[in-house]
PDB file of C-alpha atoms and ligand atoms in Angstrom:
ATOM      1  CA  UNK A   1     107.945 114.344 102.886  1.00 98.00           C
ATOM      2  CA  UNK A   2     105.107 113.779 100.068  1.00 98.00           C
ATOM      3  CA  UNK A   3     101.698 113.738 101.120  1.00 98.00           C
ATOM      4  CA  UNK A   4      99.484 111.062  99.454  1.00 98.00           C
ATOM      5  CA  UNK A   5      95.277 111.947  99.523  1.00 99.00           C
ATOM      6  CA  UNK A   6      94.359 108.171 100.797  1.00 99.00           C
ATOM      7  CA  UNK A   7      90.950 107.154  99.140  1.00 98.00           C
ATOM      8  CA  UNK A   8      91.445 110.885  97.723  1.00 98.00           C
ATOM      9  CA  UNK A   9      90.617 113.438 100.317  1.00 98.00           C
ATOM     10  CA  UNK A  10      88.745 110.919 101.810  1.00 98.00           C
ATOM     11  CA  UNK A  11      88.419 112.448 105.547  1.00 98.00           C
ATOM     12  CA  UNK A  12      85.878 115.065 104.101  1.00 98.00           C
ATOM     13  CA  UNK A  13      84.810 113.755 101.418  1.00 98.00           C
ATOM     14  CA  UNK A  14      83.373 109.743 100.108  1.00 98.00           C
ATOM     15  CA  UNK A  15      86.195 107.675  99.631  1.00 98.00           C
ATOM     16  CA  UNK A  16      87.276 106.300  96.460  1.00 98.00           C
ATOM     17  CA  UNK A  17      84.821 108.661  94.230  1.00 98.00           C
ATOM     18  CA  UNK A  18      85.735 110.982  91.590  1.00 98.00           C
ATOM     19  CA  UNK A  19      85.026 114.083  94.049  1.00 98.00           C
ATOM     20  CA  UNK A  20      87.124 112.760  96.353  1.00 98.00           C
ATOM     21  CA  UNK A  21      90.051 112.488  93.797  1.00 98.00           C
ATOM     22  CA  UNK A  22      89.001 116.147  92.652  1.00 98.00           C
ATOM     23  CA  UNK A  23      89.169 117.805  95.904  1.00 98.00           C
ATOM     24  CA  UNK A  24      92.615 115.718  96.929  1.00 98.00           C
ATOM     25  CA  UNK A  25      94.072 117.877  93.524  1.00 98.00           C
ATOM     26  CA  UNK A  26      92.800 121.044  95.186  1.00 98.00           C
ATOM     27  CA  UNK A  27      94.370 120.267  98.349  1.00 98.00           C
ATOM     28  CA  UNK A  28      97.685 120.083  95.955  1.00 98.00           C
ATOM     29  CA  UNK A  29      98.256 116.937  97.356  1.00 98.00           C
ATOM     30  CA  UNK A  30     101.105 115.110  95.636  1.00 98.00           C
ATOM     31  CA  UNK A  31      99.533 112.167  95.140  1.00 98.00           C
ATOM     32  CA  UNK A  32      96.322 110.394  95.278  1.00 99.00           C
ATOM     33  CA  UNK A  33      95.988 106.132  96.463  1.00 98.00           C
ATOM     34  CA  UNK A  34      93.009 104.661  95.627  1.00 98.00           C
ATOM     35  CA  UNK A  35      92.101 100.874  96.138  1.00 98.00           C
ATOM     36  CA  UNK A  36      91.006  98.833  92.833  1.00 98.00           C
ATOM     37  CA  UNK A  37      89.059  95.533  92.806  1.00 98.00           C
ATOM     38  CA  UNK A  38      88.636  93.627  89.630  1.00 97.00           C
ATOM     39  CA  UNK A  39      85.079  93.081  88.012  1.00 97.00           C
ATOM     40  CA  UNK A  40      84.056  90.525  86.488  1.00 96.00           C
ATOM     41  CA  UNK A  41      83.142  92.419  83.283  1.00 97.00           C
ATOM     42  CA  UNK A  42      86.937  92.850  82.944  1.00 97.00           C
ATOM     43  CA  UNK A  43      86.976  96.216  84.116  1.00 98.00           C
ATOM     44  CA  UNK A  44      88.491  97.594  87.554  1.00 98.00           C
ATOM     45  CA  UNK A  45      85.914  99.485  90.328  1.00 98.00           C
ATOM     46  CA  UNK A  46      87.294 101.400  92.957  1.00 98.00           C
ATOM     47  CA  UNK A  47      86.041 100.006  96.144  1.00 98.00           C
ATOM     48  CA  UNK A  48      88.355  99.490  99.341  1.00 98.00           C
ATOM     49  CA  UNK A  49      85.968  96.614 100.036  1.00 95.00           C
ATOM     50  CA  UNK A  50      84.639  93.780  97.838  1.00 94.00           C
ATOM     51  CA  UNK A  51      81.131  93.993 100.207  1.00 96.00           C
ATOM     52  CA  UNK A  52      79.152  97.262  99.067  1.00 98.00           C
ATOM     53  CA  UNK A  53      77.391  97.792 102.276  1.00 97.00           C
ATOM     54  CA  UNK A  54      80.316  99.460 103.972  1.00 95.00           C
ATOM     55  CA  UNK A  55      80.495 102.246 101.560  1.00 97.00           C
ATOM     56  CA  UNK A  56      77.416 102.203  99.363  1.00 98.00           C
ATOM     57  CA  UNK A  57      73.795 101.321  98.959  1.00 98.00           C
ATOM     58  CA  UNK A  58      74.256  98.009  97.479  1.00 97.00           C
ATOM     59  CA  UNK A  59      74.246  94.695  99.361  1.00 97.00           C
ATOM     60  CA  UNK A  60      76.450  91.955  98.373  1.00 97.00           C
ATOM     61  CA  UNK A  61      79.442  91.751  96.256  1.00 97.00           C
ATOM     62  CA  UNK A  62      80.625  93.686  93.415  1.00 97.00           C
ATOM     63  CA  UNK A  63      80.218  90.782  91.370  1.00 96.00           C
ATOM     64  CA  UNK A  64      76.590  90.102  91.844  1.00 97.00           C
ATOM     65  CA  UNK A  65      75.701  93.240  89.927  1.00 98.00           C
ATOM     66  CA  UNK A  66      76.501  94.372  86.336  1.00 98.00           C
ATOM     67  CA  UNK A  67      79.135  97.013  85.947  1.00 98.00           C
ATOM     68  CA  UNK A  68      75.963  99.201  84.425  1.00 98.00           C
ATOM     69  CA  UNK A  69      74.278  98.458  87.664  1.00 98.00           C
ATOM     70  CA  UNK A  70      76.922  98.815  90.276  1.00 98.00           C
ATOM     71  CA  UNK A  71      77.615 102.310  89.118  1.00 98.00           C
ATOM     72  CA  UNK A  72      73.555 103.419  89.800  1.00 98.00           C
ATOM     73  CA  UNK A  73      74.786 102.906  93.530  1.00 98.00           C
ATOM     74  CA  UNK A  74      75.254 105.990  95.845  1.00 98.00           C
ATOM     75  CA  UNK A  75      78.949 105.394  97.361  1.00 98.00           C
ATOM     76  CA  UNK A  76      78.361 108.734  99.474  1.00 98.00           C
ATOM     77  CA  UNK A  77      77.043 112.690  98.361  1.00 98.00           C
ATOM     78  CA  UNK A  78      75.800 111.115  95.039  1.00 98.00           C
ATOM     79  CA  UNK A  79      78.977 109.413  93.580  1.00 98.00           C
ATOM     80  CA  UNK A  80      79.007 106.793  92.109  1.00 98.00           C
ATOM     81  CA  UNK A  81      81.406 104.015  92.298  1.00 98.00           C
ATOM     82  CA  UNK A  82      84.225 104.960  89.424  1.00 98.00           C
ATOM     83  CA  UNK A  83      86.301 102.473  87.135  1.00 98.00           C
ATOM     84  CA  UNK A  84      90.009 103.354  87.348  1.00 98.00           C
ATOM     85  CA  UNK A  85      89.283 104.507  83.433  1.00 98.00           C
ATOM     86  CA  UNK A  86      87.256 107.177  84.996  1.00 98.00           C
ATOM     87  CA  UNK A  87      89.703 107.882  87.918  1.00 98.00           C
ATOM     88  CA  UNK A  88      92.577 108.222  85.770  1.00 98.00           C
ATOM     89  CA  UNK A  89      90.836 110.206  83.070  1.00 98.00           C
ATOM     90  CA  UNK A  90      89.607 112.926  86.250  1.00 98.00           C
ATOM     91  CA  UNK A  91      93.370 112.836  87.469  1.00 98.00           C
ATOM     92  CA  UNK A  92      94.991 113.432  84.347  1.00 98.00           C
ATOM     93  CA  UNK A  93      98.707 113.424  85.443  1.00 98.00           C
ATOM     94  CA  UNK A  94      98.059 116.088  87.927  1.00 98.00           C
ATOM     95  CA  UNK A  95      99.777 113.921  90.700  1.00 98.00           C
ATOM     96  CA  UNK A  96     101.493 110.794  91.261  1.00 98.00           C
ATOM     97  CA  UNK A  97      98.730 107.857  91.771  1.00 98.00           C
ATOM     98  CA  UNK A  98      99.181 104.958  93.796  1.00 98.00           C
ATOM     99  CA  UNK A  99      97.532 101.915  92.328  1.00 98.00           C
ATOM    100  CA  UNK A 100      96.358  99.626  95.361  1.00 98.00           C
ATOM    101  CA  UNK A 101      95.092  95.997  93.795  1.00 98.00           C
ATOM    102  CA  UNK A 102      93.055  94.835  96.574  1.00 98.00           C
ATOM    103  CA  UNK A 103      92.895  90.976  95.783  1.00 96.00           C
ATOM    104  CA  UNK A 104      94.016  87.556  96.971  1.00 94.00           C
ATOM    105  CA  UNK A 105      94.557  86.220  93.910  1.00 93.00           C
ATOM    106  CA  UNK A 106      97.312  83.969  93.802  1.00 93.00           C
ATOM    107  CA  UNK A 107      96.653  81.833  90.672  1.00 94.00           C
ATOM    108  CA  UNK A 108      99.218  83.103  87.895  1.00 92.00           C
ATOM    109  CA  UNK A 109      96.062  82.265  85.154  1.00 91.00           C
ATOM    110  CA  UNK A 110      93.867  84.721  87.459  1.00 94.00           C
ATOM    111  CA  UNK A 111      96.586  87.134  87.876  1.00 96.00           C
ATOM    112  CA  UNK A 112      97.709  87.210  84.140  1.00 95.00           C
ATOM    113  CA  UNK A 113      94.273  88.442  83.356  1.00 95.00           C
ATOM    114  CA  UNK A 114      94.910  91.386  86.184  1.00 97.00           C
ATOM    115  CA  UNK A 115      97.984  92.251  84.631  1.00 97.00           C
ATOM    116  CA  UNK A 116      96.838  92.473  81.014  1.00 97.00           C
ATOM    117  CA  UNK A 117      93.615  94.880  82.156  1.00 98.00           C
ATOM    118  CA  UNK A 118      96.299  97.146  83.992  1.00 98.00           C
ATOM    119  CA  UNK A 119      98.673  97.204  81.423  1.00 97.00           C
ATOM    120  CA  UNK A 120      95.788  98.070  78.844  1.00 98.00           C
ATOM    121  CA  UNK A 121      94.129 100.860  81.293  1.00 98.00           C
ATOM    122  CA  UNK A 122      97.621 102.189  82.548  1.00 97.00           C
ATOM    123  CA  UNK A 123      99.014 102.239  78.470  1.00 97.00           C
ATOM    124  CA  UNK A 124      95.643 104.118  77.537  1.00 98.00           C
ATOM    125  CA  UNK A 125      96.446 106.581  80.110  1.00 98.00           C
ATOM    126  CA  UNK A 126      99.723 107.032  79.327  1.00 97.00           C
ATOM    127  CA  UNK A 127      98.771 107.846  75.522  1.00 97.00           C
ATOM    128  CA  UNK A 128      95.283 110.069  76.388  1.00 98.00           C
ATOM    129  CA  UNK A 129      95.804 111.778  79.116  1.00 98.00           C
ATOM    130  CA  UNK A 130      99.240 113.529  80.957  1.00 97.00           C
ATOM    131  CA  UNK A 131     100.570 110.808  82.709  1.00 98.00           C
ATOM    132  CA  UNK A 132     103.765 109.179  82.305  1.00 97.00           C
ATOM    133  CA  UNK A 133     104.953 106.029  84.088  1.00 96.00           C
ATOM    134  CA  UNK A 134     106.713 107.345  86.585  1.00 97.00           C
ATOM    135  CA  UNK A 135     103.656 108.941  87.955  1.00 98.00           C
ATOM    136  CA  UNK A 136     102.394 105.475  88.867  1.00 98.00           C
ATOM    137  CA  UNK A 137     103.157 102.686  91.528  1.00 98.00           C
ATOM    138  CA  UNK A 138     101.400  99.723  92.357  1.00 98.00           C
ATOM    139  CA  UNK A 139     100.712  98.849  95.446  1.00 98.00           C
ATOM    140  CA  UNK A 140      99.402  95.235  97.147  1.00 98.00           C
ATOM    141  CA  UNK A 141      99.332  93.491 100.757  1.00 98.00           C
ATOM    142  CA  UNK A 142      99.354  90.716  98.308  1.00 98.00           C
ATOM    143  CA  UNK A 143     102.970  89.827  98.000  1.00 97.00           C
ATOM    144  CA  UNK A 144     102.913  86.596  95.456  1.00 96.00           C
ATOM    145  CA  UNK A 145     101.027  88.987  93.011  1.00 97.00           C
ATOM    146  CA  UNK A 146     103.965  92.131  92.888  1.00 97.00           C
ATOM    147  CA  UNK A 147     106.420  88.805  92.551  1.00 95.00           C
ATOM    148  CA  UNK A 148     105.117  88.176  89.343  1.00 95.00           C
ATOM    149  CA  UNK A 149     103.624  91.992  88.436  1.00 96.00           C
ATOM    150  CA  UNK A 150     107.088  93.101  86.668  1.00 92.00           C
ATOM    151  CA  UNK A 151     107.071  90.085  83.963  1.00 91.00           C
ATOM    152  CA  UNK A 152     103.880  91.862  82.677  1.00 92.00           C
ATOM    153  CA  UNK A 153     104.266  95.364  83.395  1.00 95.00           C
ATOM    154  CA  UNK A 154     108.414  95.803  83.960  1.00 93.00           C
ATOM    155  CA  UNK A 155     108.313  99.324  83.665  1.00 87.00           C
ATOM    156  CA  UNK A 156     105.431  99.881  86.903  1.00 96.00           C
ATOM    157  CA  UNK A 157     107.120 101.170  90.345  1.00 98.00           C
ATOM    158  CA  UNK A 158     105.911  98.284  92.996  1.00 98.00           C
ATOM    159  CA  UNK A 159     105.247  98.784  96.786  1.00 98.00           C
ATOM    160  CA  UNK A 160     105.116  96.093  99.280  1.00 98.00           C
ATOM    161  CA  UNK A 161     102.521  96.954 101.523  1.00 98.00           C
ATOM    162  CA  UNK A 162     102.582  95.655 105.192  1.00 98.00           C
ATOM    163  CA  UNK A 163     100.843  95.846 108.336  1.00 98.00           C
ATOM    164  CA  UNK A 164     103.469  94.054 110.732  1.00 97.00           C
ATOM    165  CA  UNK A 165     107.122  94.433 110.867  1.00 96.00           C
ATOM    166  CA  UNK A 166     109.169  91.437 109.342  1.00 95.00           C
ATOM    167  CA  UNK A 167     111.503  89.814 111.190  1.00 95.00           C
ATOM    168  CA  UNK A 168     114.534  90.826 108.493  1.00 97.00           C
ATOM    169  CA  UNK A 169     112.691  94.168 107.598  1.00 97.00           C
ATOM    170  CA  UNK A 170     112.544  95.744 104.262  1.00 97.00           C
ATOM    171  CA  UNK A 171     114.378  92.431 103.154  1.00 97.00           C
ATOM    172  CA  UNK A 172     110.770  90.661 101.788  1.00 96.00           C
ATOM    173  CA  UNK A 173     110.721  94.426  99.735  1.00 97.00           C
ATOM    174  CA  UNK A 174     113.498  93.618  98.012  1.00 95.00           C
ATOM    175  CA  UNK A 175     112.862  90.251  97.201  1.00 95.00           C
ATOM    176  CA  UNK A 176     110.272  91.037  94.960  1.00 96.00           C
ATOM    177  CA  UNK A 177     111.714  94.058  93.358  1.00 96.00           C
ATOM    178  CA  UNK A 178     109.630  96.696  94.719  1.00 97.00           C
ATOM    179  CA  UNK A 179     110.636 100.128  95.075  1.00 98.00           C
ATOM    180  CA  UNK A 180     109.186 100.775  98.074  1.00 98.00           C
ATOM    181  CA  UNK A 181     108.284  99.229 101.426  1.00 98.00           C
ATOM    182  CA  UNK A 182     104.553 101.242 102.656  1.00 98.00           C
ATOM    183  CA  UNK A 183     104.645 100.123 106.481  1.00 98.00           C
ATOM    184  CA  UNK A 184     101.324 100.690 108.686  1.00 98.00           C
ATOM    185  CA  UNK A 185     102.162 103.811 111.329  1.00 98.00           C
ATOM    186  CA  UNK A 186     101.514 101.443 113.874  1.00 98.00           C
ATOM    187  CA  UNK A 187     104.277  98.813 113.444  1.00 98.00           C
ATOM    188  CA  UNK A 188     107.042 101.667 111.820  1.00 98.00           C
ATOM    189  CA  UNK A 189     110.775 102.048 113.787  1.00 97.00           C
ATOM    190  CA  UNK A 190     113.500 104.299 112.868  1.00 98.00           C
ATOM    191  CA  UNK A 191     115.428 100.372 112.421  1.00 98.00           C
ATOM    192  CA  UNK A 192     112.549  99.695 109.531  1.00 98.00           C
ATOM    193  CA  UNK A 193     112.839 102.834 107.925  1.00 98.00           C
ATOM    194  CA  UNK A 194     116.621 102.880 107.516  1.00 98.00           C
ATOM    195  CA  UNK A 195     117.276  99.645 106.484  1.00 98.00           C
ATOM    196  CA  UNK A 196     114.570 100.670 103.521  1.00 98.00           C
ATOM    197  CA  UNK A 197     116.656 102.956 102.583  1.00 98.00           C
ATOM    198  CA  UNK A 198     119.899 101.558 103.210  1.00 98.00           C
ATOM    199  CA  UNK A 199     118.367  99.226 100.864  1.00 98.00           C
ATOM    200  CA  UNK A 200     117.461 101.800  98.352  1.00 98.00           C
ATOM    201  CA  UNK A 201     113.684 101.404  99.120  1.00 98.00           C
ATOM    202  CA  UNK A 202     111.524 104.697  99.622  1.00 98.00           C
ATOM    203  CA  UNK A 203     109.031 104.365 102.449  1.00 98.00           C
ATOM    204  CA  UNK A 204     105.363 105.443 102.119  1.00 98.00           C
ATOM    205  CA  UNK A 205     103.502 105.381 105.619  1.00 98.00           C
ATOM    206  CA  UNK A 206      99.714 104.947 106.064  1.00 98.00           C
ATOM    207  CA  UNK A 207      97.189 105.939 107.107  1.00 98.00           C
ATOM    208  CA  UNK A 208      98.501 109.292 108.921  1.00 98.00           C
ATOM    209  CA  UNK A 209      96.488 111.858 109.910  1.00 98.00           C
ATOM    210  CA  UNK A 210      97.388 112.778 113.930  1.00 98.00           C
ATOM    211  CA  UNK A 211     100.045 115.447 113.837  1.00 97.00           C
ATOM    212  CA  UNK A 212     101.977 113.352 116.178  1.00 97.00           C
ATOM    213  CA  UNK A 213     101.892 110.558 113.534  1.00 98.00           C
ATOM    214  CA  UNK A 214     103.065 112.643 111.123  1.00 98.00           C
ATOM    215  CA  UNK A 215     105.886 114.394 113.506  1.00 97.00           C
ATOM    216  CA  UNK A 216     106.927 110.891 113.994  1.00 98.00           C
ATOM    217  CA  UNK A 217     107.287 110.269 110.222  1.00 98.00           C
ATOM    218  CA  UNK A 218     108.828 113.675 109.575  1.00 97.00           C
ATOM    219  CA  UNK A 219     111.175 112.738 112.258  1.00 97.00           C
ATOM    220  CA  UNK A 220     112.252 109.220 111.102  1.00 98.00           C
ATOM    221  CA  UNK A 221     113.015 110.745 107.199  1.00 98.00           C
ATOM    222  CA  UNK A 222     109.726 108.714 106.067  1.00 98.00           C
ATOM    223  CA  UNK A 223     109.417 109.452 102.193  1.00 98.00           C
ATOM    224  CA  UNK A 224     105.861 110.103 101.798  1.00 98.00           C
ATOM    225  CA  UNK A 225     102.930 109.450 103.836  1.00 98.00           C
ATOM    226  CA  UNK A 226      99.140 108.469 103.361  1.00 98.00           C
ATOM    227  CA  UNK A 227      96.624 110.856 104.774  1.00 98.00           C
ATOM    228  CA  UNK A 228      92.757 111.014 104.745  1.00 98.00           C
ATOM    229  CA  UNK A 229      93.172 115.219 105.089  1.00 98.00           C
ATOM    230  CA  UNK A 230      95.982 116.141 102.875  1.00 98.00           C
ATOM    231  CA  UNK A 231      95.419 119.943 103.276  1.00 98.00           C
ATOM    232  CA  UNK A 232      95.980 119.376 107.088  1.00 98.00           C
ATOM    233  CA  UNK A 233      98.513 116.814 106.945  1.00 98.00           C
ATOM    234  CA  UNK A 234     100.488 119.659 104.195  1.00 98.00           C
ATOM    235  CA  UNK A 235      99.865 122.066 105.820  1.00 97.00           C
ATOM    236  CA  UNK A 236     101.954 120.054 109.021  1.00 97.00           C
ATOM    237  CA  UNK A 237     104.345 119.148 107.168  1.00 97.00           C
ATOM    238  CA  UNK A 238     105.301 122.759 105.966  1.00 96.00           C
ATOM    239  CA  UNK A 239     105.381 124.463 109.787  1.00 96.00           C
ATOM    240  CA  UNK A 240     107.933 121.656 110.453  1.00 95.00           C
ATOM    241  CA  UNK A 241     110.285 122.206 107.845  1.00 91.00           C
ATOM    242  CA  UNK A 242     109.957 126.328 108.610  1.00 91.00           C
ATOM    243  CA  UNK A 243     110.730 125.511 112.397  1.00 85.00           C
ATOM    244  CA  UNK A 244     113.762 122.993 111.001  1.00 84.00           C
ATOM    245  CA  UNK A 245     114.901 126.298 108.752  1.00 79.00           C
ATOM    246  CA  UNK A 246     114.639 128.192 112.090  1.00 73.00           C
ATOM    247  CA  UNK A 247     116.621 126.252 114.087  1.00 72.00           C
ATOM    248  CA  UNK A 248     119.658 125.742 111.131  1.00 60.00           C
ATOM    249  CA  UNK A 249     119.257 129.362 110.543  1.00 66.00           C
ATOM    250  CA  UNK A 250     119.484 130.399 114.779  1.00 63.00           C
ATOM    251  CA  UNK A 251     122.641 127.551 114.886  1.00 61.00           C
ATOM    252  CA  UNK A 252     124.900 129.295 111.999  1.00 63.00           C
ATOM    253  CA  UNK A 253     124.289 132.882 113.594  1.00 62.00           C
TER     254      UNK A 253
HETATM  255  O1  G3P B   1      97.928 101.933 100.442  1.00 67.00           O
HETATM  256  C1  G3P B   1      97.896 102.322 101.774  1.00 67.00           C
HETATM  257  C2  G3P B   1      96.652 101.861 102.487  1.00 67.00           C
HETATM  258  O2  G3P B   1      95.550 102.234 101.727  1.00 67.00           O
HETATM  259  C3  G3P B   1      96.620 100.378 102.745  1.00 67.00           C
HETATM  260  O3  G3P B   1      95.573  99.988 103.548  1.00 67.00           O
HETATM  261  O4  G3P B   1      93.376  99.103 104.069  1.00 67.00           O
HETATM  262  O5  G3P B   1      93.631 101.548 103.736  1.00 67.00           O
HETATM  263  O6  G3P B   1      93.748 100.012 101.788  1.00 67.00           O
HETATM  264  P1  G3P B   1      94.005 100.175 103.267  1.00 67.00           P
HETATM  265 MG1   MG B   2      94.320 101.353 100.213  1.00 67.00          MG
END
């Protein structure tokens, strides 16, 4: 089970900053989600909310400041609010990232321009720094906008995000092409997470930090999960498969 740094390492450290990204690739985590909101000066921040006062100094929206201005703002310990430019560049293909477009966007004229910016920012990474496309999914609780992400960006792995349990399942996954279904931990069954993968979807959990959450998850074959402490969470994970190699090894004696 893969162990995604949500926000980065965001239980010890401010979330969606550069330090928090750089302490998540310490922790060896294998991947790192981080929540993007587009800017009006065609560039994408990394905020988990569009208000600033939950996370930084400002007050308002993100688009009542300049880009130059919104990055003066403290978003916790001194960081500053990163583009996914800077984010990627920091990462550098040192883990898999999980894109999360945070938007309700449903206009395709709207959503076009969202697409070309990611394409742009994901193909500069892609030819700068070590990534390569497999590296990267997109994520979105917005499911008209991963309908129509693959016509601009075929190549990008898609993840249907959702926070209750559909009445036919991972079926609405499949429906618009995604690769994976990432459930909430509070609405996940062992019925949801096989008919993902009897559907050939991967399931990504968040956010899990309890280590009965993540027992649960371990338990149910859950392919990766989302965790604010991914040293911890690792850490977890690892005593669980040694006790599993116990018990295999105790059975063929
Ligand atoms: O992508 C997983 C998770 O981050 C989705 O919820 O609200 O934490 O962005 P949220
Ligand atoms: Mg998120």
């Amino acid at each position: 089970m893969k162990v995604i740094a949500h926000r980065g390492a965001s239980g010890e450290y401010p979330e969606n900053t550069l330090l928090a990204f750089k302490e998540a690739i310490k922790q060896q985590a294998d991947g790192i989600e981080l929540d993007i909101q587009y800017h009006q000066s065609n560039d994408f921040v990394l905020l988990h909310y569009y208000y600033l006062d939950k996370t930084t100094d400002g007050k308002g929206s993100i688009n009542d400041y300049s880009l130059a201005d919104l990055q003066k703002l403290n978003a916790g310990q001194n960081e500053f609010i990163p583009t996914l430019k800077q984010a990627l560049k920091l990462i550098d293909g040192k883990c898999l990232v999980n894109i999360e477009i945070k938007s309700a966007e449903t206009n395709n004229y709207a959503l076009i321009k969202i697409f070309q910016l990611l394409k742009q920012v994901l193909n500069h990474a892609i030819a700068h720094y070590n990534f390569t496309w497999s590296q990267f999914v997109v994520s979105s609780f917005n499911h008209p906008l991963l309908a129509e992400i693959k016509t601009s960006l075929p190549k990008i792995s898609t993840a249907a995000l959702t926070a209750s349990c559909p009445v036919d399942y991972a079926e609405c996954a499949l429906q618009l092409s995604a690769n994976n279904l990432n459930p909430s931990i509070e609405i996940i069954s062992q019925q949801l997470i096989d008919d993902a993968h009897q559907k050939g979807l991967q399931v990504w959990v968040y956010t899990v930090d309890r280590e009965e959450d993540i027992l649960k998850c371990y338990l149910y074959g859950v392919d990766a999960v989302f965790t604010n402490y991914p040293a911890q969470t690792k850490c977890y994970i690892n005593q669980l498969s040694q006790d599993d190699n116990n018990v295999v090894k105790t059975v063929k004696k």
